[in-house]
CSV table of C-alpha atoms in Angstrom, one decimal:
chain,number,residue,atom,x,y,z
A,1280,MET,CA,-6.8,-33.8,3.3
A,1281,SER,CA,-4.7,-30.8,4.2
A,1282,LEU,CA,-6.9,-27.7,3.8
A,1283,ILE,CA,-6.6,-24.0,4.8
A,1284,PRO,CA,-9.5,-22.8,7.0
A,1285,LEU,CA,-10.6,-19.6,5.5
A,1286,LYS,CA,-11.7,-18.2,8.8
A,1287,LYS,CA,-8.1,-18.3,9.9
A,1288,ALA,CA,-6.7,-16.9,6.6
A,1289,LEU,CA,-5.5,-13.4,6.5
A,1290,MET,CA,-7.9,-10.9,4.8
A,1291,PHE,CA,-6.2,-9.0,2.0
A,1292,GLY,CA,-7.1,-6.1,-0.2
A,1293,LEU,CA,-6.5,-3.6,2.6
A,1294,SER,CA,-4.4,-0.4,2.6
A,1295,VAL,CA,-0.7,-1.1,2.6
A,1296,THR,CA,2.0,0.8,4.5
A,1297,LEU,CA,4.2,2.7,2.2
A,1298,THR,CA,7.8,3.0,3.3
A,1299,ALA,CA,8.8,6.1,1.4
A,1300,GLY,CA,9.5,9.0,3.6
A,1301,LEU,CA,8.6,12.7,3.3
A,1302,ALA,CA,10.8,15.5,2.1
A,1303,GLY,CA,14.4,14.6,1.7
A,1304,THR,CA,13.8,10.9,0.8
A,1305,SER,CA,15.8,9.4,-2.0
A,1306,TYR,CA,13.5,7.7,-4.6
A,1307,SER,CA,14.4,5.0,-7.0
A,1308,THR,CA,12.4,4.2,-10.2
A,1309,SER,CA,12.8,2.0,-13.2
A,1310,VAL,CA,12.0,4.9,-15.4
A,1311,ALA,CA,15.0,7.2,-16.0
A,1312,ALA,CA,14.6,10.8,-14.8
A,1313,ALA,CA,13.8,13.3,-17.5
A,1314,ALA,CA,16.8,15.2,-18.9
A,1315,GLN,CA,17.4,18.4,-16.9
A,1316,PRO,CA,16.5,21.6,-18.7
A,1317,THR,CA,19.5,23.6,-20.0
A,1318,SER,CA,18.0,27.0,-19.3
A,1319,LYS,CA,19.1,28.3,-15.9
A,1320,VAL,CA,15.9,30.3,-15.7
A,1321,THR,CA,13.8,27.1,-16.2
A,1322,VAL,CA,15.9,25.2,-13.6
A,1323,LYS,CA,15.5,28.0,-11.1
A,1324,ALA,CA,11.7,28.1,-11.7
A,1325,SER,CA,11.5,24.4,-11.2
A,1326,ASP,CA,13.5,24.5,-8.0
A,1327,GLU,CA,11.3,27.3,-6.7
A,1328,VAL,CA,8.1,25.3,-7.4
A,1329,PHE,CA,9.5,22.3,-5.6
A,1330,GLN,CA,10.6,24.3,-2.6
A,1331,VAL,CA,7.3,26.1,-2.2
A,1332,TYR,CA,5.5,22.8,-2.5
A,1333,GLU,CA,7.7,21.1,0.1
A,1334,SER,CA,7.0,23.9,2.5
A,1335,TYR,CA,3.3,23.1,2.3
A,1336,ILE,CA,4.0,19.4,2.8
A,1337,LYS,CA,6.2,19.9,5.8
A,1338,LYS,CA,3.6,22.1,7.4
A,1339,LEU,CA,0.9,19.4,6.6
A,1340,LYS,CA,-1.1,21.9,4.6
A,1341,LEU,CA,-2.6,19.3,2.4
A,1342,ALA,CA,-5.3,21.4,0.7
A,1343,ALA,CA,-2.8,24.1,-0.3
A,1344,ALA,CA,-0.3,21.4,-1.4
A,1345,ARG,CA,-2.8,19.7,-3.6
A,1346,GLN,CA,-3.9,22.9,-5.3
A,1347,TYR,CA,-0.4,24.1,-5.8
A,1348,LEU,CA,0.7,20.7,-7.2
A,1349,LEU,CA,-2.2,20.6,-9.7
A,1350,LYS,CA,-1.4,24.1,-10.8
A,1351,ASN,CA,2.3,23.9,-11.1
A,1352,ILE,CA,3.3,20.3,-11.8
A,1353,SER,CA,3.8,21.0,-15.5
A,1354,LYS,CA,6.7,23.3,-14.6
A,1355,VAL,CA,8.9,20.5,-13.2
A,1356,SER,CA,10.6,17.4,-14.7
A,1357,SER,CA,8.8,14.1,-14.6
A,1358,TYR,CA,11.2,12.9,-11.9
A,1359,THR,CA,10.5,15.9,-9.7
A,1360,ALA,CA,6.8,15.5,-10.4
A,1361,MET,CA,7.0,11.9,-9.3
A,1362,ILE,CA,8.6,12.9,-6.0
A,1363,MET,CA,6.1,15.7,-5.4
A,1364,THR,CA,3.2,13.3,-6.1
A,1365,LEU,CA,4.5,10.6,-3.8
A,1366,HIS,CA,5.1,13.2,-1.0
A,1367,LEU,CA,1.5,14.2,-1.3
A,1368,GLU,CA,0.4,10.5,-1.0
A,1369,ASN,CA,2.6,10.0,2.1
A,1370,ALA,CA,1.3,13.2,3.7
A,1371,GLN,CA,-2.3,12.2,3.0
A,1372,ARG,CA,-1.8,8.8,4.5
A,1373,ALA,CA,-0.1,10.2,7.5
A,1374,GLN,CA,-3.1,12.4,8.2
A,1375,LEU,CA,-5.8,10.0,7.1
A,1376,ASP,CA,-6.7,8.5,10.5
A,1377,ALA,CA,-6.9,11.9,12.3
A,1378,SER,CA,-8.9,13.4,9.5
A,1379,SER,CA,-11.3,10.4,9.4
A,1380,ALA,CA,-11.8,10.7,13.2
A,1381,LYS,CA,-13.5,14.0,12.7
A,1382,LEU,CA,-16.4,12.1,11.1
A,1383,TYR,CA,-16.9,9.8,14.1
A,1384,PRO,CA,-19.0,11.9,16.4
A,1385,SER,CA,-22.6,10.5,16.5
A,1386,ASN,CA,-24.2,13.7,15.1
A,1387,VAL,CA,-21.9,13.6,12.0
A,1388,GLN,CA,-22.4,9.9,11.5
A,1389,LYS,CA,-26.2,10.4,11.7
A,1390,ALA,CA,-26.1,13.2,9.2
A,1391,LEU,CA,-24.0,11.2,6.8
A,1392,ASP,CA,-26.3,8.1,7.2
A,1393,THR,CA,-29.4,10.1,6.6
A,1394,ALA,CA,-28.0,11.7,3.5
A,1395,TYR,CA,-26.6,8.4,2.2
A,1396,ARG,CA,-30.0,6.6,2.6
A,1397,LYS,CA,-31.7,9.2,0.5
A,1398,LYS,CA,-29.4,9.0,-2.6
A,1399,LYS,CA,-27.1,6.0,-2.0
A,1400,ASP,CA,-24.3,8.4,-3.1
A,1401,LEU,CA,-21.3,9.5,-1.0
A,1402,SER,CA,-19.9,12.1,-3.4
A,1403,TYR,CA,-19.2,15.4,-1.9
A,1404,GLN,CA,-21.6,17.1,-4.4
A,1405,THR,CA,-24.5,14.9,-3.1
A,1406,LEU,CA,-23.6,15.1,0.6
A,1407,LEU,CA,-23.2,18.9,0.6
A,1408,SER,CA,-26.5,19.3,-1.3
A,1409,LEU,CA,-28.3,17.3,1.4
A,1410,ILE,CA,-26.5,18.2,4.7
A,1411,LYS,CA,-27.3,21.7,6.0
A,1412,ASP,CA,-25.4,21.7,9.2
A,1413,ALA,CA,-22.6,24.3,8.8
A,1414,LYS,CA,-20.0,22.5,10.9
A,1415,ILE,CA,-20.5,19.2,9.2
A,1416,ARG,CA,-20.4,20.9,5.8
A,1417,SER,CA,-17.1,22.5,6.8
A,1418,LEU,CA,-15.7,19.0,7.8
A,1419,LEU,CA,-16.7,17.6,4.4
A,1420,THR,CA,-15.3,20.5,2.5
A,1421,GLU,CA,-12.0,20.2,4.4
A,1422,ALA,CA,-11.8,16.5,3.7
A,1423,ARG,CA,-12.5,17.1,0.0
A,1424,ASP,CA,-9.9,19.7,-0.4
A,1425,LYS,CA,-7.3,17.5,1.4
A,1426,GLY,CA,-7.9,14.8,-1.2
A,1427,TYR,CA,-10.0,12.3,0.7
A,1428,LYS,CA,-13.3,10.8,-0.1
A,1429,VAL,CA,-16.1,9.4,2.1
A,1430,GLY,CA,-16.5,5.6,2.4
A,1431,THR,CA,-18.8,3.3,4.4
A,1432,GLY,CA,-18.5,-0.1,5.9
A,1433,GLU,CA,-20.1,-2.1,8.7
A,1434,GLY,CA,-22.5,0.8,9.4
A,1435,MET,CA,-19.7,3.4,9.8
A,1436,TYR,CA,-18.7,6.4,7.7
A,1437,PHE,CA,-15.0,7.3,7.3
A,1438,LEU,CA,-12.5,8.9,5.0
A,1439,THR,CA,-10.4,7.0,2.5
A,1440,MET,CA,-7.8,7.9,-0.1
A,1441,ASP,CA,-9.1,9.4,-3.3
A,1442,TYR,CA,-6.7,8.1,-6.0
A,1443,GLU,CA,-9.1,9.2,-8.8
A,1444,SER,CA,-8.1,12.7,-8.0
A,1445,TYR,CA,-4.5,11.9,-8.8
A,1446,LYS,CA,-5.3,11.1,-12.4
A,1447,PRO,CA,-4.7,14.7,-13.7
A,1448,LEU,CA,-1.1,14.2,-12.5
A,1449,LYS,CA,-0.5,11.2,-14.7
A,1450,PRO,CA,0.8,13.0,-17.8
A,1451,TYR,CA,3.6,14.7,-15.7
A,1452,VAL,CA,4.9,11.8,-13.6
A,1453,THR,CA,7.1,8.8,-14.5
A,1454,LYS,CA,5.4,5.9,-16.2
A,1455,ASP,CA,5.6,3.6,-13.2
A,1456,ILE,CA,3.7,6.1,-11.0
A,1457,ALA,CA,1.2,6.8,-13.7
A,1458,ALA,CA,0.5,3.0,-13.7
A,1459,TYR,CA,0.4,3.0,-9.9
A,1460,ILE,CA,-2.2,5.7,-9.9
A,1461,ASP,CA,-4.4,3.7,-12.2
A,1462,ILE,CA,-4.1,0.5,-10.0
A,1463,MET,CA,-4.9,2.4,-6.8
A,1464,ALA,CA,-7.8,4.4,-8.3
A,1465,THR,CA,-9.4,1.1,-9.5
A,1466,LYS,CA,-9.0,-0.3,-6.0
A,1467,THR,CA,-10.4,2.6,-4.1
A,1468,ASN,CA,-13.2,3.5,-6.6
A,1469,GLN,CA,-14.6,0.0,-6.0
A,1470,PRO,CA,-12.9,-2.0,-3.3
A,1471,ALA,CA,-12.6,-5.7,-4.0
A,1472,LEU,CA,-13.6,-6.8,-0.5
A,1473,SER,CA,-16.2,-5.6,2.0
A,1474,ASP,CA,-17.1,-7.2,5.3
A,1475,ALA,CA,-14.9,-10.3,4.5
A,1476,ALA,CA,-16.7,-10.8,1.1
A,1477,ILE,CA,-15.4,-10.3,-2.4
A,1478,VAL,CA,-17.8,-7.8,-3.9
A,1479,ILE,CA,-16.5,-7.5,-7.5
A,1480,THR,CA,-16.8,-10.2,-10.2
A,1481,TRP,CA,-14.2,-13.0,-10.5
A,1482,ASP,CA,-13.3,-11.7,-13.9
A,1483,GLU,CA,-12.6,-8.2,-12.4
A,1484,LEU,CA,-10.7,-9.7,-9.5
A,1485,ILE,CA,-8.4,-11.6,-11.9
A,1486,LYS,CA,-8.0,-8.6,-14.1
A,1487,ARG,CA,-6.9,-6.4,-11.2
A,1488,THR,CA,-4.5,-9.1,-10.0
A,1489,LEU,CA,-2.9,-9.3,-13.5
A,1490,ALA,CA,-2.5,-5.6,-13.6
A,1491,MET,CA,-0.6,-5.7,-10.3
A,1492,GLU,CA,1.5,-8.6,-11.5
A,1493,LYS,CA,2.4,-6.7,-14.7
A,1494,PHE,CA,3.4,-3.6,-12.6
A,1495,VAL,CA,5.8,-5.6,-10.4
A,1496,LYS,CA,7.3,-7.2,-13.4
A,1497,SER,CA,7.6,-4.0,-15.4
A,1498,TYR,CA,8.8,-1.7,-12.7
A,1499,PRO,CA,10.8,-3.8,-10.2
A,1500,LYS,CA,12.8,-0.7,-9.0
A,1501,SER,CA,9.8,1.6,-8.7
A,1502,ASN,CA,9.4,3.3,-5.3
A,1503,ARG,CA,5.9,1.7,-5.2
A,1504,ALA,CA,7.0,-1.8,-6.3
A,1505,LYS,CA,7.0,-3.1,-2.8
A,1506,ALA,CA,3.6,-1.7,-2.0
A,1507,VAL,CA,2.0,-3.1,-5.2
A,1508,LYS,CA,3.7,-6.5,-4.6
A,1509,LEU,CA,2.0,-6.7,-1.2
A,1510,GLU,CA,-1.3,-5.9,-2.8
A,1511,TYR,CA,-0.6,-8.4,-5.5
A,1512,GLU,CA,0.1,-11.2,-3.0
A,1513,GLY,CA,-3.2,-10.5,-1.2
A,1514,MET,CA,-5.2,-10.5,-4.4
A,1515,LYS,CA,-3.5,-13.7,-5.6
A,1516,PHE,CA,-4.6,-15.4,-2.4
A,1517,ASN,CA,-8.2,-14.2,-3.1
A,1518,VAL,CA,-8.1,-15.5,-6.6
A,1519,PHE,CA,-7.3,-19.1,-5.4
A,1520,TYR,CA,-8.8,-19.2,-2.0
A,1521,GLY,CA,-11.6,-16.6,-2.0
A,1522,SER,CA,-12.4,-14.9,1.3
A,1523,SER,CA,-14.2,-15.9,4.5
A,1524,ASN,CA,-17.6,-15.0,3.1
A,1525,THR,CA,-16.8,-15.7,-0.6
A,1526,PRO,CA,-15.8,-19.3,-1.3
A,1527,VAL,CA,-14.0,-20.6,-4.4
A,1528,TYR,CA,-15.0,-24.3,-3.8
A,1529,ASN,CA,-18.0,-26.1,-2.8
A,1530,GLU,CA,-17.4,-27.6,0.6
A,1531,ASN,CA,-18.6,-30.8,2.4
A,1532,SER,CA,-20.1,-31.0,5.9
A,1533,LYS,CA,-16.6,-30.8,7.4
A,1534,HIS,CA,-15.9,-27.5,5.5
A,1535,GLN,CA,-13.3,-29.2,3.3
A,1536,PHE,CA,-12.9,-28.1,-0.3
A,1537,MET,CA,-14.6,-30.3,-2.9
A,1538,THR,CA,-15.3,-28.9,-6.4
A,1539,LEU,CA,-14.5,-25.6,-8.0
A,1540,LEU,CA,-17.6,-23.3,-8.2
A,1541,PRO,CA,-18.7,-23.1,-11.9
A,1542,LYS,CA,-18.6,-19.3,-12.0
A,1543,VAL,CA,-15.0,-19.3,-10.8
A,1544,ARG,CA,-14.0,-22.0,-13.3
A,1545,LYS,CA,-15.6,-19.8,-16.0
A,1546,ALA,CA,-13.5,-16.8,-14.9
A,1547,TYR,CA,-10.4,-18.9,-14.8
A,1548,GLU,CA,-10.9,-20.2,-18.3
A,1549,ALA,CA,-11.7,-16.8,-19.7
A,1550,ALA,CA,-8.6,-15.3,-18.2
A,1551,ILE,CA,-6.4,-18.0,-19.7
A,1552,GLN,CA,-8.0,-17.4,-23.1
A,1553,LYS,CA,-7.5,-13.7,-23.0
A,1554,GLY,CA,-4.2,-13.6,-21.2
A,1555,THR,CA,-0.5,-13.9,-22.1
A,1556,ALA,CA,1.7,-16.9,-21.7
A,1557,ASP,CA,4.3,-15.1,-19.6
A,1558,SER,CA,2.0,-14.4,-16.7
A,1559,GLN,CA,2.8,-16.6,-13.6
A,1560,LEU,CA,-0.7,-16.0,-12.3
A,1561,LEU,CA,-2.2,-17.5,-15.4
A,1562,ILE,CA,0.3,-20.4,-15.4
A,1563,THR,CA,-0.9,-21.1,-11.9
A,1564,ILE,CA,-4.5,-21.0,-12.8
A,1565,LYS,CA,-3.9,-23.3,-15.8
A,1566,GLN,CA,-2.1,-25.8,-13.7
A,1567,ALA,CA,-4.8,-25.7,-11.0
A,1568,LEU,CA,-7.4,-26.5,-13.5
A,1569,LYS,CA,-5.3,-29.3,-14.9
A,1570,LEU,CA,-4.9,-30.9,-11.5
A,1571,LEU,CA,-8.6,-30.6,-10.8
A,1572,ASP,CA,-9.5,-32.2,-14.1
A,1573,SER,CA,-7.1,-35.1,-13.4
A,1574,ASN,CA,-9.0,-35.8,-10.2
A,1575,GLU,CA,-12.5,-35.7,-11.6
A,1576,GLY,CA,-12.9,-32.0,-10.9
A,1577,LYS,CA,-12.2,-32.5,-7.1
A,1578,TRP,CA,-9.7,-30.8,-4.8
A,1579,SER,CA,-6.7,-33.0,-4.0
A,1580,LYS,CA,-3.7,-33.1,-1.8
A,1581,GLU,CA,-1.6,-32.5,-4.9
A,1582,LEU,CA,-3.5,-29.3,-5.7
A,1583,ASP,CA,-3.3,-28.2,-2.1
A,1584,ARG,CA,0.5,-28.6,-2.1
A,1585,TYR,CA,0.8,-26.9,-5.4
A,1586,LEU,CA,-1.2,-23.8,-4.5
A,1587,LYS,CA,0.5,-23.5,-1.1
A,1588,LYS,CA,3.8,-23.3,-2.9
A,1589,GLN,CA,2.6,-20.8,-5.4
A,1590,ILE,CA,0.9,-18.6,-2.8
A,1591,GLU,CA,3.8,-19.1,-0.4
A,1592,LEU,CA,1.6,-20.2,2.5
């Protein structure tokens, strides 16, 4: 039987590289730009807002850029608001590693660990209430103001993107980017994978994957379509193959797939019942169950070939 060793499979659900550039980049979106204001005064004010904002971005003054954007985004068109929002995301991602590295010294890691063990909470409010060291407090305040949040994994503390903080921008940007913000906030608020294990329910995993599928289908020309599609492909792999530490199938002594785990089947069936007929993900789930049932509930070469074709392995 031809199987895919999970230990060799790529782990998905990680941050993706965004190809959009910084200032001066041309953006495409499936949502038409808002009509330009007819008032010359309004147009001039909008241009001034954009130029001031871009000056912060070019100088990598993230805290100032974020505050300015939140305060002034209502003064520009939805298309311009979209560009400004994506420029902020690009700049934050560009500085993420360097900003996160400031938390790596042992004394900072120890302080964060001590605080986390007390409350099991990494919100800035909690951390700043527990940590008294002025220099560490300054690092945390800087990270907060730049739009990052503190995360942990494998015994380390680091910074990650805080997409929840983008939600106040949703009413002002194009529909595709508002949907993108929701997808990314869900992902970063509670990551699907941790230490090679799926740490959300199967129902939630399928729900998130369906949301990504819908985005790619609804907004094929969005500037973030490629990024979401990459996320979608990874999540789709997890739906059908699990992860190294979270199996989808019972295995025999040779680590070959045998029968679908009952909790996974339950999630599959629930998704089909609640979902729509035009979802390719749900079509694949339905066919996988059909092939399992035709073989007494056991993995087969036919199912192996079918899933590999659907997942493009």
